[in-house]
CSV table of C-alpha atoms and ligand atoms in Angstrom, one decimal:
chain,number,residue,atom,x,y,z
A,1,MET,CA,0.0,0.0,0.0
A,2,ASN,CA,1.4,3.4,-0.9
A,3,ALA,CA,1.7,6.3,1.6
A,4,PRO,CA,-1.8,8.6,1.9
A,5,THR,CA,-2.5,11.7,0.7
A,6,LYS,CA,-6.6,12.6,1.3
A,7,ASP,CA,-8.5,11.5,4.4
A,8,ALA,CA,-10.3,8.8,2.3
A,9,GLU,CA,-6.8,7.0,1.5
A,10,VAL,CA,-5.6,7.1,5.4
A,11,VAL,CA,-8.8,5.1,6.2
A,12,ASP,CA,-7.5,2.3,4.9
A,13,LEU,CA,-4.1,2.8,6.6
A,14,ARG,CA,-5.7,3.9,9.6
A,15,GLY,CA,-7.3,-0.1,10.0
A,16,GLN,CA,-3.9,-1.0,10.3
A,17,PHE,CA,-3.8,0.7,14.1
A,18,PRO,CA,-6.2,-1.3,16.3
A,19,ILE,CA,-6.0,1.2,19.0
A,20,LEU,CA,-7.7,3.7,16.6
A,21,GLN,CA,-11.1,1.8,16.5
A,22,ARG,CA,-11.6,2.7,20.3
A,23,GLN,CA,-13.9,4.7,21.7
A,24,ILE,CA,-13.2,7.2,24.6
A,25,HIS,CA,-15.6,8.7,26.6
A,26,GLY,CA,-18.2,7.4,23.9
A,27,LYS,CA,-16.2,9.1,21.1
A,28,PRO,CA,-14.0,7.7,18.2
A,29,LEU,CA,-10.2,8.5,19.7
A,30,VAL,CA,-8.6,11.2,17.7
A,31,TYR,CA,-5.0,10.7,18.6
A,32,LEU,CA,-2.8,13.3,18.2
A,33,ASP,CA,0.1,13.0,20.8
A,34,SER,CA,2.3,11.3,18.3
A,35,ALA,CA,5.4,13.5,19.3
A,36,ASN,CA,4.7,11.5,22.9
A,37,THR,CA,4.5,8.2,21.4
A,38,ALA,CA,3.0,6.8,18.5
A,39,GLN,CA,0.7,3.9,18.3
A,40,LYS,CA,1.6,0.8,16.7
A,41,PRO,CA,0.4,-0.8,13.6
A,42,GLN,CA,-0.4,-4.4,14.0
A,43,ALA,CA,2.6,-5.5,11.8
A,44,VAL,CA,4.8,-4.3,14.7
A,45,ILE,CA,2.4,-6.1,17.1
A,46,ASP,CA,2.5,-9.2,15.1
A,47,ALA,CA,6.2,-9.0,14.8
A,48,VAL,CA,6.3,-9.0,18.9
A,49,SER,CA,3.8,-11.7,19.5
A,50,GLU,CA,4.8,-14.0,16.8
A,51,HIS,CA,8.5,-14.2,18.3
A,52,TYR,CA,6.9,-14.6,21.7
A,53,ARG,CA,4.9,-17.4,20.1
A,54,LEU,CA,7.5,-19.3,17.8
A,55,HIS,CA,11.1,-18.2,18.5
A,56,ASN,CA,11.5,-16.9,22.2
A,57,ALA,CA,15.1,-17.6,23.4
A,58,ASN,CA,17.7,-15.7,25.0
A,59,VAL,CA,20.1,-13.9,22.2
A,60,ALA,CA,24.0,-14.4,21.9
A,61,ARG,CA,24.3,-17.4,23.9
A,62,ALA,CA,22.2,-20.6,23.4
A,63,VAL,CA,23.4,-22.6,20.5
A,64,HIS,CA,19.8,-24.5,20.2
A,65,THR,CA,17.8,-23.3,17.1
A,66,LEU,CA,15.8,-20.9,19.4
A,67,GLY,CA,18.5,-19.4,20.4
A,68,GLU,CA,20.1,-18.9,16.8
A,69,GLU,CA,16.5,-17.9,15.5
A,70,SER,CA,16.1,-15.2,18.1
A,71,THR,CA,19.6,-14.0,17.9
A,72,ALA,CA,19.4,-13.7,14.2
A,73,ALA,CA,16.0,-11.7,14.1
A,74,TYR,CA,17.5,-9.3,16.9
A,75,GLU,CA,20.8,-8.9,15.1
A,76,ALA,CA,19.3,-8.3,12.2
A,77,VAL,CA,17.7,-5.1,13.2
A,78,ARG,CA,20.9,-3.2,13.3
A,79,GLY,CA,21.2,-3.3,9.3
A,80,LYS,CA,17.6,-2.1,9.5
A,81,ILE,CA,18.5,0.4,11.5
A,82,ALA,CA,21.5,1.5,9.5
A,83,GLY,CA,19.6,1.6,6.6
A,84,LEU,CA,16.9,4.2,8.1
A,85,ILE,CA,19.6,6.5,8.7
A,86,ASN,CA,22.4,5.6,6.2
A,87,ALA,CA,24.7,4.7,8.7
A,88,PRO,CA,28.2,3.4,6.8
A,89,ASP,CA,28.4,0.0,8.9
A,90,ALA,CA,25.6,-2.0,10.9
A,91,GLN,CA,28.3,-2.3,13.7
A,92,GLN,CA,28.2,1.1,14.2
A,93,ILE,CA,24.6,0.9,15.8
A,94,VAL,CA,24.3,0.3,19.2
A,95,TYR,CA,21.2,-0.8,20.9
A,96,THR,CA,19.7,1.4,23.7
A,97,ARG,CA,16.5,1.7,25.6
A,98,GLY,CA,16.1,5.0,23.6
A,99,THR,CA,17.4,8.5,23.5
A,100,THR,CA,17.8,9.1,26.7
A,101,GLU,CA,20.1,6.2,27.4
A,102,ALA,CA,21.8,7.0,24.4
A,103,ILE,CA,22.8,10.3,25.2
A,104,ASN,CA,23.8,9.1,28.9
A,105,LEU,CA,26.2,6.8,27.2
A,106,VAL,CA,28.1,9.4,25.2
A,107,ALA,CA,28.2,11.6,28.0
A,108,ARG,CA,29.6,9.2,30.5
A,109,SER,CA,31.8,7.1,28.2
A,110,TYR,CA,32.7,9.6,25.4
A,111,LEU,CA,32.9,12.8,27.3
A,112,ARG,CA,33.4,12.2,30.8
A,113,PRO,CA,36.7,11.1,30.6
A,114,ARG,CA,37.9,14.1,28.4
A,115,LEU,CA,35.9,16.6,30.4
A,116,ARG,CA,37.8,19.1,32.5
A,117,GLU,CA,37.3,22.2,34.6
A,118,GLY,CA,36.5,24.9,32.7
A,119,ASP,CA,35.0,22.9,29.9
A,120,GLU,CA,31.6,23.9,28.3
A,121,ILE,CA,29.3,21.5,26.4
A,122,LEU,CA,27.1,23.7,24.3
A,123,VAL,CA,23.4,22.7,23.5
A,124,THR,CA,20.5,24.9,22.6
A,125,GLU,CA,17.5,26.5,24.5
A,126,MET,CA,15.1,24.1,22.5
A,127,GLU,CA,16.8,20.7,24.0
A,128,HIS,CA,14.6,18.1,25.7
A,129,HIS,CA,15.9,17.5,29.4
A,130,ALA,CA,17.3,14.4,27.7
A,131,ASN,CA,20.0,16.4,26.3
A,132,ILE,CA,20.7,19.0,29.0
A,133,VAL,CA,21.0,16.8,32.3
A,134,PRO,CA,23.2,14.2,31.2
A,135,TRP,CA,25.5,16.6,30.4
A,136,GLN,CA,24.8,18.6,33.3
A,137,LEU,CA,25.8,15.3,35.2
A,138,ILE,CA,29.1,15.2,34.2
A,139,ALA,CA,29.9,18.6,34.1
A,140,ALA,CA,29.4,19.0,37.9
A,141,GLU,CA,31.8,16.4,38.5
A,142,VAL,CA,34.5,18.5,36.9
A,143,GLY,CA,33.5,22.2,37.2
A,144,ALA,CA,32.6,22.2,33.4
A,145,LYS,CA,29.2,23.7,32.2
A,146,VAL,CA,26.6,23.2,30.0
A,147,VAL,CA,25.9,26.4,28.2
A,148,ALA,CA,23.0,27.0,25.5
A,149,ALA,CA,22.8,28.8,21.8
A,150,PRO,CA,19.2,31.0,21.7
A,151,VAL,CA,15.9,30.2,20.0
A,152,LEU,CA,14.8,32.8,17.7
A,153,ASP,CA,11.3,34.5,18.2
A,154,ASP,CA,9.8,32.2,15.4
A,155,GLY,CA,11.2,29.2,17.1
A,156,SER,CA,14.5,28.8,14.8
A,157,LEU,CA,17.7,28.6,16.0
A,158,ASP,CA,20.0,31.4,16.5
A,159,LEU,CA,22.5,29.8,14.3
A,160,ALA,CA,25.2,32.6,14.3
A,161,ARG,CA,25.1,33.3,17.8
A,162,LEU,CA,25.9,29.3,18.3
A,163,GLY,CA,28.6,29.7,15.6
A,164,GLU,CA,29.9,32.7,18.2
A,165,MET,CA,29.4,30.1,21.3
A,166,ILE,CA,31.9,27.9,20.0
A,167,ASN,CA,35.4,28.2,21.3
A,168,GLU,CA,38.6,26.5,22.6
A,169,ARG,CA,36.5,25.3,25.8
A,170,THR,CA,33.7,23.7,23.8
A,171,ARG,CA,34.0,19.8,24.2
A,172,LEU,CA,30.6,18.7,22.4
A,173,ILE,CA,27.6,20.1,20.5
A,174,GLY,CA,24.5,18.2,21.5
A,175,VAL,CA,21.5,19.3,19.5
A,176,VAL,CA,18.0,18.4,19.0
A,177,HIS,CA,17.2,17.2,15.1
A,178,VAL,CA,13.7,18.2,15.3
A,179,SER,CA,12.6,20.3,18.3
A,180,ASN,CA,9.6,18.2,20.1
A,181,VAL,CA,7.9,21.7,21.2
A,182,LEU,CA,8.3,23.8,18.4
A,183,GLY,CA,8.8,21.3,15.3
A,184,THR,CA,11.6,22.9,14.3
A,185,VAL,CA,14.0,21.4,12.0
A,186,ASN,CA,17.6,22.4,12.9
A,187,PRO,CA,20.3,22.8,10.2
A,188,ILE,CA,22.5,20.1,11.2
A,189,GLU,CA,24.9,19.9,8.3
A,190,GLN,CA,25.8,23.9,9.1
A,191,ILE,CA,26.1,22.7,12.6
A,192,SER,CA,28.4,20.2,12.1
A,193,ALA,CA,30.3,22.2,9.6
A,194,LEU,CA,30.7,24.8,12.0
A,195,ALA,CA,31.7,22.5,14.6
A,196,ARG,CA,34.4,20.4,12.4
A,197,GLY,CA,36.0,23.7,11.8
A,198,ALA,CA,36.4,23.9,15.5
A,199,GLY,CA,37.3,20.2,16.2
A,200,VAL,CA,34.5,19.8,18.4
A,201,PRO,CA,32.2,16.7,18.0
A,202,VAL,CA,28.4,17.0,17.7
A,203,LEU,CA,25.9,14.8,19.0
A,204,VAL,CA,22.3,14.8,17.2
A,205,ASP,CA,19.2,14.0,19.0
A,206,GLY,CA,16.9,12.8,16.4
A,207,SER,CA,14.3,11.3,18.4
A,208,GLN,CA,11.5,13.8,16.8
A,209,ALA,CA,13.3,13.7,13.1
A,210,VAL,CA,13.0,10.0,12.2
A,211,PRO,CA,9.5,9.6,12.4
A,212,HIS,CA,9.0,12.7,10.2
A,213,LEU,CA,12.2,12.9,7.8
A,214,ALA,CA,14.6,10.9,5.5
A,215,VAL,CA,17.7,10.6,8.0
A,216,ASP,CA,21.1,10.5,6.3
A,217,VAL,CA,23.7,10.6,9.2
A,218,GLN,CA,26.4,10.7,6.8
A,219,ALA,CA,25.3,13.6,4.6
A,220,LEU,CA,24.3,15.6,8.1
A,221,GLY,CA,28.1,15.2,8.7
A,222,CYS,CA,27.5,14.7,12.9
A,223,ASP,CA,29.5,12.1,15.2
A,224,PHE,CA,26.6,10.6,17.1
A,225,TYR,CA,22.7,10.3,16.3
A,226,CYS,CA,20.4,8.6,18.5
A,227,PHE,CA,16.7,8.1,18.3
A,228,THR,CA,14.0,6.5,20.2
A,229,GLY,CA,11.7,3.9,18.6
A,230,HIS,CA,8.3,4.4,20.4
A,231,LYS,CA,8.0,7.6,18.4
A,232,LEU,CA,8.7,5.6,15.3
A,233,TYR,CA,5.8,3.2,15.6
A,234,GLY,CA,7.8,0.8,17.5
A,235,PRO,CA,7.6,-0.7,20.7
A,236,THR,CA,8.9,1.4,24.0
A,237,ALA,CA,12.2,1.3,25.6
A,238,THR,CA,13.5,0.3,22.3
A,239,GLY,CA,16.4,2.9,20.3
A,240,ALA,CA,19.5,3.1,19.1
A,241,LEU,CA,23.0,5.0,19.0
A,242,TRP,CA,24.7,5.5,15.7
A,243,GLY,CA,28.6,6.6,16.2
A,244,ARG,CA,31.6,7.1,14.3
A,245,ALA,CA,33.6,3.8,14.4
A,246,GLU,CA,36.6,5.7,15.9
A,247,LEU,CA,34.7,7.3,18.3
A,248,LEU,CA,32.9,4.3,19.4
A,249,ALA,CA,36.4,2.3,19.4
A,250,GLN,CA,37.8,4.8,21.9
A,251,MET,CA,35.2,4.5,24.2
A,252,PRO,CA,35.0,2.0,27.6
A,253,PRO,CA,32.1,0.4,28.3
A,254,PHE,CA,28.9,2.0,30.3
A,255,MET,CA,27.9,-0.6,31.9
A,256,GLY,CA,29.4,-3.9,33.2
A,257,GLY,CA,27.9,-7.7,33.1
A,258,GLY,CA,27.0,-10.5,30.4
A,259,GLU,CA,27.5,-10.1,26.8
A,260,MET,CA,29.8,-7.2,26.9
A,261,ILE,CA,32.9,-8.8,27.7
A,262,ASP,CA,35.7,-10.7,25.7
A,263,ARG,CA,37.5,-12.5,28.9
A,264,VAL,CA,36.3,-12.3,32.3
A,265,SER,CA,39.0,-13.2,35.3
A,266,PHE,CA,40.0,-12.2,38.8
A,267,ASP,CA,42.8,-10.6,37.2
A,268,GLY,CA,41.6,-8.4,34.8
A,269,THR,CA,38.6,-8.4,32.0
A,270,THR,CA,38.8,-7.5,28.3
A,271,PHE,CA,36.0,-6.0,26.6
A,272,ALA,CA,33.5,-6.9,23.6
A,273,ALA,CA,34.0,-4.5,20.5
A,274,PRO,CA,31.5,-2.4,19.9
A,275,PRO,CA,28.6,-2.3,19.3
A,276,HIS,CA,27.9,-5.2,21.8
A,277,ARG,CA,30.6,-3.7,24.7
A,278,PHE,CA,28.0,-1.2,25.4
A,279,GLU,CA,25.2,-3.8,25.5
A,280,ALA,CA,25.3,-5.6,28.9
A,281,GLY,CA,22.7,-8.1,30.1
A,282,THR,CA,19.7,-9.6,28.2
A,283,PRO,CA,18.4,-7.0,26.0
A,284,ASN,CA,14.8,-5.6,25.1
A,285,ILE,CA,14.8,-8.9,22.3
A,286,THR,CA,11.1,-8.6,21.3
A,287,GLY,CA,11.2,-4.6,21.6
A,288,MET,CA,14.1,-4.3,19.1
A,289,ILE,CA,12.3,-7.0,16.6
A,290,GLY,CA,9.6,-5.1,16.9
A,291,LEU,CA,11.2,-1.6,16.3
A,292,GLY,CA,12.6,-3.8,12.8
A,293,ALA,CA,9.2,-4.5,11.9
A,294,ALA,CA,8.1,-0.5,12.5
A,295,ILE,CA,11.2,0.5,10.0
A,296,ASP,CA,10.1,-2.3,7.2
A,297,TRP,CA,6.5,-0.9,7.7
A,298,LEU,CA,7.5,2.3,7.5
A,299,GLN,CA,9.7,2.2,4.1
A,300,GLN,CA,7.0,0.0,2.5
A,301,LEU,CA,4.7,2.6,3.2
A,302,GLY,CA,7.0,5.2,1.2
A,303,VAL,CA,8.7,7.6,3.6
A,304,ALA,CA,8.8,10.2,0.5
A,305,GLN,CA,4.8,10.3,0.3
A,306,LEU,CA,4.5,10.0,3.9
A,307,ARG,CA,6.0,13.5,4.1
A,308,THR,CA,3.8,14.9,1.1
A,309,HIS,CA,0.8,13.7,3.5
A,310,GLU,CA,2.5,15.1,6.5
A,311,ALA,CA,3.5,18.5,4.9
A,312,GLU,CA,-0.2,18.8,3.6
A,313,LEU,CA,-2.0,18.0,6.6
A,314,GLY,CA,0.5,20.0,8.5
A,315,ALA,CA,-0.4,23.1,6.6
A,316,TYR,CA,-4.1,22.4,7.0
A,317,ALA,CA,-3.6,21.9,10.9
A,318,ALA,CA,-1.3,25.2,11.1
A,319,ALA,CA,-4.1,27.4,9.3
A,320,ALA,CA,-6.9,26.1,11.0
A,321,LEU,CA,-5.2,26.7,14.6
A,322,GLN,CA,-4.1,30.3,13.7
A,323,ALA,CA,-7.8,30.7,13.1
A,324,VAL,CA,-8.5,29.7,16.8
A,325,PRO,CA,-9.5,33.4,18.5
A,326,GLY,CA,-6.7,33.9,21.3
A,327,LEU,CA,-4.4,31.2,19.9
A,328,ARG,CA,-0.8,31.6,20.3
A,329,MET,CA,1.3,29.3,18.3
A,330,ILE,CA,4.7,28.9,19.7
A,331,GLY,CA,6.9,27.8,17.0
A,332,SER,CA,6.6,28.8,13.3
A,333,ALA,CA,10.0,28.0,11.9
A,334,ALA,CA,9.7,27.3,8.2
A,335,GLY,CA,10.0,24.0,7.3
A,336,LYS,CA,8.7,22.7,10.5
A,337,VAL,CA,7.2,19.3,11.0
A,338,PRO,CA,3.8,18.8,12.2
A,339,VAL,CA,3.8,19.4,16.0
A,340,PHE,CA,2.1,22.3,17.1
A,341,SER,CA,2.1,24.0,20.6
A,342,PHE,CA,0.1,26.8,21.5
A,343,VAL,CA,-1.2,28.5,24.2
A,344,ILE,CA,-4.9,30.0,24.3
A,345,ASP,CA,-5.9,33.3,26.5
A,346,GLY,CA,-7.5,32.8,29.8
A,347,ALA,CA,-7.2,28.8,29.5
A,348,HIS,CA,-4.7,26.6,30.9
A,349,ALA,CA,-3.2,23.9,28.9
A,350,HIS,CA,-4.3,21.1,31.6
A,351,ASP,CA,-7.8,22.4,31.7
A,352,LEU,CA,-7.8,22.7,28.0
A,353,ALA,CA,-6.6,19.1,27.5
A,354,MET,CA,-8.7,17.3,30.1
A,355,ILE,CA,-12.0,19.0,28.3
A,356,LEU,CA,-10.5,17.7,25.1
A,357,ASP,CA,-10.1,14.2,26.4
A,358,GLN,CA,-13.8,14.3,27.3
A,359,GLU,CA,-14.3,14.3,23.5
A,360,GLY,CA,-12.0,11.7,22.8
A,361,ILE,CA,-9.3,13.9,21.9
A,362,ALA,CA,-5.8,12.7,23.1
A,363,VAL,CA,-3.6,16.0,23.1
A,364,ARG,CA,-0.4,16.7,25.3
A,365,SER,CA,-0.5,19.5,27.9
A,366,GLY,CA,2.5,20.6,30.0
A,367,HIS,CA,6.3,21.6,29.7
A,368,HIS,CA,7.2,18.6,27.4
A,369,CYS,CA,10.4,18.5,29.1
A,370,ALA,CA,11.5,21.4,28.0
A,371,HIS,CA,11.6,23.8,31.1
A,372,PRO,CA,14.4,26.2,29.5
A,373,LEU,CA,12.4,26.7,26.3
A,374,MET,CA,9.2,26.9,28.4
A,375,GLN,CA,11.2,29.8,30.0
A,376,ARG,CA,12.3,31.0,27.0
A,377,PHE,CA,8.8,31.7,25.7
A,378,GLY,CA,7.2,33.0,29.1
A,379,VAL,CA,5.0,30.3,29.7
A,380,SER,CA,4.7,27.7,32.1
A,381,ALA,CA,3.1,25.0,29.8
A,382,THR,CA,1.7,24.7,26.2
A,383,LEU,CA,-0.8,22.5,24.8
A,384,ARG,CA,0.6,20.2,22.1
A,385,ALA,CA,-0.9,18.5,19.0
A,386,SER,CA,1.5,16.4,17.2
A,387,LEU,CA,0.5,14.5,13.8
A,388,GLY,CA,1.3,11.0,12.5
A,389,VAL,CA,0.3,9.0,9.3
A,390,TYR,CA,-2.6,8.0,10.4
A,391,ASN,CA,-4.3,11.7,11.2
A,392,THR,CA,-6.9,13.2,9.1
A,393,ARG,CA,-8.3,16.6,8.0
A,394,ALA,CA,-11.4,15.3,9.8
A,395,GLU,CA,-9.5,15.1,13.1
A,396,ILE,CA,-8.0,18.6,12.8
A,397,ASP,CA,-11.3,20.0,12.5
A,398,LEU,CA,-12.6,18.1,15.9
A,399,LEU,CA,-9.7,19.4,17.4
A,400,VAL,CA,-10.1,23.1,16.5
A,401,ALA,CA,-14.0,22.7,17.1
A,402,GLY,CA,-12.9,21.2,20.6
A,403,LEU,CA,-10.8,23.8,21.3
A,404,GLU,CA,-13.6,26.5,20.3
A,405,ARG,CA,-16.1,24.7,23.1
A,406,ALA,CA,-13.6,24.4,25.4
A,407,ARG,CA,-12.3,27.9,25.3
A,408,GLY,CA,-16.3,28.7,25.8
A,409,MET,CA,-16.4,27.0,28.9
A,410,LEU,CA,-13.6,28.3,30.4
A,411,ALA,CA,-14.0,31.9,29.7
B,1,PLP,N1,14.6,13.9,22.6
B,1,PLP,C1,13.5,14.6,22.3
B,1,PLP,C2,13.4,15.6,21.4
B,1,PLP,C3,12.1,13.6,22.5
B,1,PLP,O1,11.2,14.3,22.0
B,1,PLP,C4,12.2,13.0,24.0
B,1,PLP,C5,10.8,12.1,24.1
B,1,PLP,O2,10.1,13.1,24.3
B,1,PLP,C6,13.2,12.3,24.1
B,1,PLP,C7,14.5,13.1,23.9
B,1,PLP,C8,13.7,11.3,25.3
B,1,PLP,O3,13.1,9.8,24.5
B,1,PLP,P1,13.0,8.8,25.6
B,1,PLP,O4,12.4,9.3,26.7
B,1,PLP,O5,12.3,7.8,24.6
B,1,PLP,O6,14.3,8.1,25.8
């Protein structure tokens, strides 16, 4: 099946998501919270259930048939992830529980041994806490600091200022590819070029990018790229870190345990090569297999057409929301993905979200794990509607009507 372009065509695709058949408070579910976590297609649910039904065994240790099947299915996902982000080699893909674990891994294993008092880690004001707090934790240990490049009023990054902030103390740049609040797509190629000129590595948080953009880590020119599987229609607690081979090779283990060693003795232990060096213990086997199924499913759907559908729906949603009286959109940078954060005069985001829920409409309200960005825009919380492959214009109309009714109730 090809990716949809009109509501009628989305109906068929929606049928692949069992949860979308649900009624919430007697109304059909309108799911507009995909940036938080995306719903799962039947193909992903089937892959997980089939693995448990037919192939379940631990990976990388048993020589019996089930063990071999399980290991082969699990390891095959590395190649799918490498293909998804155009990594040069599947062995440069480290499995993680998601973006949070990936960034903590790079902070602890790559940067911490290199970090000295007075050093700086440069991030942006639009980062998710997952790309702020891990750096703060290691910075505090040595007296380094985390500094942030500013965001402009339209929600785009102040690239000129970011360039000026790179200096001889900068040890790493951590930047989000696509903001989970603003929908802004950051100019990673340009940031990588600036960083390369100064010999500074770049880590990109791709959590909100992989569900919306064709990602090519080689073209982006970054050094680390990570994402989380559950926003990509895959299971929770799955994800990956891509790192340049020479950087991964220099990094010590992140956690110790089974399956990350070469030889263990009480006189000393040697470690496996990357990526297994960073994957101690029994992993989320079925989760990663489900993520592989999600990647296959998305690629079958046709990533390019999906972009067209999302761009059309995003333009429709932006115009419809702007027309709601008293609505202030936060983030209107050109080329943004369909993630809409806004506040409405005289109505708290949580109250609006609760009223919408009564109508079956799921949106997120709150700070979106981005306190500094909320401060930058002078708000404590926003309402966020974020679109996925299954959304329709009719759902946008329901959201707008719901917002107008909710506003009337709260006025
Ligand atoms: N970075 C961004 C931009 C996100 O949107 C999120 C999730 O909301 C994360 C990081 C953290 O992802 P996870 O909790 O799956 O590790």
